[in-house]
Amino acid sequence: MDTHNAQPSQATPIIPEHATSALPILGAEDARFEEYEQKIRGLKRVYVPHPVARHVLNSLDRLMRYGNLGLEVGSPSRCVLLTGLSGSGKTALLLRWARQFGVDTAGLKDRLGVLYVEVPPSCTPKALAEHMLRALGVPEALVAKGTEVSLTERVKHHLREQEVRVVILDEFQHLIDSKSQRVIYRAADFVKGLLNAAICPFVLAGTPEAAAVYEENVQLKRRSVGRYSLKPFDWNVQAEQDFFRAAIDEYEPHLPFGKPSRLARKSIALRIHYFSNGLFGRAVDLLVAAAIRGLEEGAECLSDDLLRETVEDFRDDTNPDWFNPFDSEELKPLKAPEVDERRSRVTRLRKGKRAVRQADVLPA
């Protein structure tokens, strides 16, 4: 069975007949919006993997199986680096892989398959150790007290105690917000110390800025068994254009409308590509937002005008170069942005975005 492409099961709770009278009675308006929510949830469950996703997933599988086999001979655990601009699909890919390995309660104690930690902005090694302890379920009283050294030792203890097989540190660039050599080396040394403990392998994921850890620390680079990048799609490369259009077409049968929207048409796909800058995650954000607007307005499909109106909701008045690609009759295709993984600007978490939690990793 190919677990990489498996869709997560959706369990429907069964309500006893005698208990239905206790349920609140929904008004027509509430029921309508509840129906909309279900349709949008279905749309957001659609997943189209990036072309290099198969290589990344295979590398993650190998990391879990073989990334810690040197313990008996004193060899450190191994790591993998995954980078990409915000919206390239890193987190979605990692979470789908991690959800295969939930909490194992078959033994005398719970074992956590994969520990997922989202590194917060401007994070220090000590703060990261605290976040890792919270993700491991350690009581706050034991998290809030201690030095960086003592907290790191607690992290090692609980990783061993819960038999964690892989740790994912997402948004890893937040650990190296400063470009100073001192900060970069300190971040690298923190990860290197955890790998040297030979407890479990690590996945480091983030924007291209995270690659600075590898570039500036040879010892950490030697512990790597893979480095991958999810790059934006270049419309001027025919194979990438074809994939972008085919990926958009995958969403067509899941749109909550009676008539086809024909989003894969070259003229429409080009404008979606322009809006998203070649990042498919951002293209999906547009489709979901347009579907919500269309449901509320009673639309029959995602028309060109509806997409144009939805793009306006994303308008950035602080950017003098911003314009709506659906307002242009003749649109010149954008080249996918070139990414310098040594000098890339750090991206910040957007205000109001809910951080991914360990519960998101566990099976539904």
PDB file of C-alpha atoms in Angstrom, residues 73-187:
ATOM      1  CA  VAL A  73      29.467   2.642  17.474  1.00  0.00           C
ATOM      2  CA  GLY A  74      29.152   6.209  18.715  1.00  0.00           C
ATOM      3  CA  SER A  75      27.997   7.699  15.417  1.00  0.00           C
ATOM      4  CA  PRO A  76      25.598  10.688  15.626  1.00  0.00           C
ATOM      5  CA  SER A  77      22.073  10.715  14.265  1.00  0.00           C
ATOM      6  CA  ARG A  78      21.511  12.095  10.781  1.00  0.00           C
ATOM      7  CA  CYS A  79      19.388  14.931   9.410  1.00  0.00           C
ATOM      8  CA  VAL A  80      17.673  16.144   6.251  1.00  0.00           C
ATOM      9  CA  LEU A  81      17.161  19.745   5.129  1.00  0.00           C
ATOM     10  CA  LEU A  82      13.993  20.813   3.275  1.00  0.00           C
ATOM     11  CA  THR A  83      13.716  24.411   2.083  1.00  0.00           C
ATOM     12  CA  GLY A  84      11.292  26.441   0.012  1.00  0.00           C
ATOM     13  CA  LEU A  85       9.611  29.825  -0.087  1.00  0.00           C
ATOM     14  CA  SER A  86       6.473  30.348   1.980  1.00  0.00           C
ATOM     15  CA  GLY A  87       3.610  28.725   0.058  1.00  0.00           C
ATOM     16  CA  SER A  88       5.725  26.085  -1.646  1.00  0.00           C
ATOM     17  CA  GLY A  89       4.071  23.234   0.297  1.00  0.00           C
ATOM     18  CA  LYS A  90       6.774  22.253   2.813  1.00  0.00           C
ATOM     19  CA  THR A  91       4.538  22.056   5.871  1.00  0.00           C
ATOM     20  CA  ALA A  92       1.726  20.213   4.053  1.00  0.00           C
ATOM     21  CA  LEU A  93       4.208  17.635   2.785  1.00  0.00           C
ATOM     22  CA  LEU A  94       5.802  17.113   6.204  1.00  0.00           C
ATOM     23  CA  LEU A  95       2.495  16.846   8.053  1.00  0.00           C
ATOM     24  CA  ARG A  96       1.076  14.309   5.609  1.00  0.00           C
ATOM     25  CA  TRP A  97       4.187  12.188   6.096  1.00  0.00           C
ATOM     26  CA  ALA A  98       4.202  12.617   9.889  1.00  0.00           C
ATOM     27  CA  ARG A  99       0.536  11.659  10.322  1.00  0.00           C
ATOM     28  CA  GLN A 100       1.406   8.080   9.380  1.00  0.00           C
ATOM     29  CA  PHE A 101       3.230   7.726  12.683  1.00  0.00           C
ATOM     30  CA  GLY A 102       0.932   8.566  15.576  1.00  0.00           C
ATOM     31  CA  VAL A 103       1.085   7.672  19.254  1.00  0.00           C
ATOM     32  CA  ASP A 104       1.636   3.949  19.807  1.00  0.00           C
ATOM     33  CA  THR A 105      -0.358   2.848  22.847  1.00  0.00           C
ATOM     34  CA  ALA A 106       0.115  -0.885  22.342  1.00  0.00           C
ATOM     35  CA  GLY A 107       2.917  -1.091  24.925  1.00  0.00           C
ATOM     36  CA  LEU A 108       3.034  -0.081  28.570  1.00  0.00           C
ATOM     37  CA  LYS A 109       3.670   3.556  27.683  1.00  0.00           C
ATOM     38  CA  ASP A 110       2.833   5.899  24.854  1.00  0.00           C
ATOM     39  CA  ARG A 111       5.451   6.270  22.154  1.00  0.00           C
ATOM     40  CA  LEU A 112       5.476   9.351  19.973  1.00  0.00           C
ATOM     41  CA  GLY A 113       6.376   8.495  16.386  1.00  0.00           C
ATOM     42  CA  VAL A 114       7.198  11.958  15.053  1.00  0.00           C
ATOM     43  CA  LEU A 115       7.670  15.122  17.095  1.00  0.00           C
ATOM     44  CA  TYR A 116       6.628  18.190  15.098  1.00  0.00           C
ATOM     45  CA  VAL A 117       7.770  21.589  16.404  1.00  0.00           C
ATOM     46  CA  GLU A 118       7.187  24.919  14.684  1.00  0.00           C
ATOM     47  CA  VAL A 119      10.029  27.238  15.616  1.00  0.00           C
ATOM     48  CA  PRO A 120       8.596  30.635  16.679  1.00  0.00           C
ATOM     49  CA  PRO A 121      10.003  33.931  15.346  1.00  0.00           C
ATOM     50  CA  SER A 122      13.233  35.264  16.866  1.00  0.00           C
ATOM     51  CA  CYS A 123      13.729  32.001  18.730  1.00  0.00           C
ATOM     52  CA  THR A 124      16.798  31.213  20.844  1.00  0.00           C
ATOM     53  CA  PRO A 125      18.091  27.673  21.461  1.00  0.00           C
ATOM     54  CA  LYS A 126      16.761  27.886  25.025  1.00  0.00           C
ATOM     55  CA  ALA A 127      13.311  28.947  23.829  1.00  0.00           C
ATOM     56  CA  LEU A 128      13.335  26.130  21.280  1.00  0.00           C
ATOM     57  CA  ALA A 129      14.152  23.619  24.027  1.00  0.00           C
ATOM     58  CA  GLU A 130      11.116  24.931  25.940  1.00  0.00           C
ATOM     59  CA  HIS A 131       8.869  24.556  22.866  1.00  0.00           C
ATOM     60  CA  MET A 132      10.124  21.018  22.312  1.00  0.00           C
ATOM     61  CA  LEU A 133       9.360  20.106  25.919  1.00  0.00           C
ATOM     62  CA  ARG A 134       5.813  21.474  25.604  1.00  0.00           C
ATOM     63  CA  ALA A 135       5.318  19.504  22.381  1.00  0.00           C
ATOM     64  CA  LEU A 136       6.481  16.423  24.285  1.00  0.00           C
ATOM     65  CA  GLY A 137       3.760  17.030  26.879  1.00  0.00           C
ATOM     66  CA  VAL A 138       6.087  17.987  29.720  1.00  0.00           C
ATOM     67  CA  PRO A 139       4.304  19.907  32.563  1.00  0.00           C
ATOM     68  CA  GLU A 140       4.800  23.667  32.402  1.00  0.00           C
ATOM     69  CA  ALA A 141       6.421  23.697  35.847  1.00  0.00           C
ATOM     70  CA  LEU A 142       9.310  21.688  34.395  1.00  0.00           C
ATOM     71  CA  VAL A 143       9.474  23.759  31.236  1.00  0.00           C
ATOM     72  CA  ALA A 144       9.649  27.268  32.679  1.00  0.00           C
ATOM     73  CA  LYS A 145      12.636  26.708  34.954  1.00  0.00           C
ATOM     74  CA  GLY A 146      16.220  25.950  34.021  1.00  0.00           C
ATOM     75  CA  THR A 147      19.166  27.016  31.956  1.00  0.00           C
ATOM     76  CA  GLU A 148      19.639  26.245  28.286  1.00  0.00           C
ATOM     77  CA  VAL A 149      21.876  23.318  29.231  1.00  0.00           C
ATOM     78  CA  SER A 150      19.425  21.811  31.736  1.00  0.00           C
ATOM     79  CA  LEU A 151      16.436  22.270  29.424  1.00  0.00           C
ATOM     80  CA  THR A 152      18.332  20.637  26.570  1.00  0.00           C
ATOM     81  CA  GLU A 153      19.117  17.660  28.792  1.00  0.00           C
ATOM     82  CA  ARG A 154      15.396  17.368  29.613  1.00  0.00           C
ATOM     83  CA  VAL A 155      14.639  17.384  25.894  1.00  0.00           C
ATOM     84  CA  LYS A 156      17.078  14.508  25.389  1.00  0.00           C
ATOM     85  CA  HIS A 157      15.568  12.588  28.317  1.00  0.00           C
ATOM     86  CA  HIS A 158      11.982  12.910  27.057  1.00  0.00           C
ATOM     87  CA  LEU A 159      12.932  12.115  23.470  1.00  0.00           C
ATOM     88  CA  ARG A 160      14.410   8.848  24.755  1.00  0.00           C
ATOM     89  CA  GLU A 161      11.545   8.231  27.201  1.00  0.00           C
ATOM     90  CA  GLN A 162       8.868   8.613  24.517  1.00  0.00           C
ATOM     91  CA  GLU A 163      10.977   6.787  21.913  1.00  0.00           C
ATOM     92  CA  VAL A 164      10.593   9.549  19.339  1.00  0.00           C
ATOM     93  CA  ARG A 165      11.733   8.281  15.945  1.00  0.00           C
ATOM     94  CA  VAL A 166      12.075  11.601  14.088  1.00  0.00           C
ATOM     95  CA  VAL A 167      11.984  15.279  15.110  1.00  0.00           C
ATOM     96  CA  ILE A 168      10.758  17.883  12.604  1.00  0.00           C
ATOM     97  CA  LEU A 169      11.818  21.476  13.236  1.00  0.00           C
ATOM     98  CA  ASP A 170       9.687  23.563  10.881  1.00  0.00           C
ATOM     99  CA  GLU A 171      10.253  27.288  10.203  1.00  0.00           C
ATOM    100  CA  PHE A 172      13.849  26.609  11.168  1.00  0.00           C
ATOM    101  CA  GLN A 173      14.990  29.982   9.802  1.00  0.00           C
ATOM    102  CA  HIS A 174      13.455  31.614  12.887  1.00  0.00           C
ATOM    103  CA  LEU A 175      16.321  30.175  14.898  1.00  0.00           C
ATOM    104  CA  ILE A 176      18.764  32.197  12.801  1.00  0.00           C
ATOM    105  CA  ASP A 177      16.933  35.487  12.268  1.00  0.00           C
ATOM    106  CA  SER A 178      20.225  37.335  12.593  1.00  0.00           C
ATOM    107  CA  LYS A 179      22.778  36.786   9.836  1.00  0.00           C
ATOM    108  CA  SER A 180      25.696  37.104  12.236  1.00  0.00           C
ATOM    109  CA  GLN A 181      28.124  34.201  12.238  1.00  0.00           C
ATOM    110  CA  ARG A 182      27.753  33.859  16.002  1.00  0.00           C
ATOM    111  CA  VAL A 183      23.992  33.266  15.847  1.00  0.00           C
ATOM    112  CA  ILE A 184      24.280  30.845  12.927  1.00  0.00           C
ATOM    113  CA  TYR A 185      26.975  28.784  14.630  1.00  0.00           C
ATOM    114  CA  ARG A 186      25.037  28.747  17.905  1.00  0.00           C
ATOM    115  CA  ALA A 187      21.928  27.438  16.144  1.00  0.00           C
TER     116      ALA A 187
END
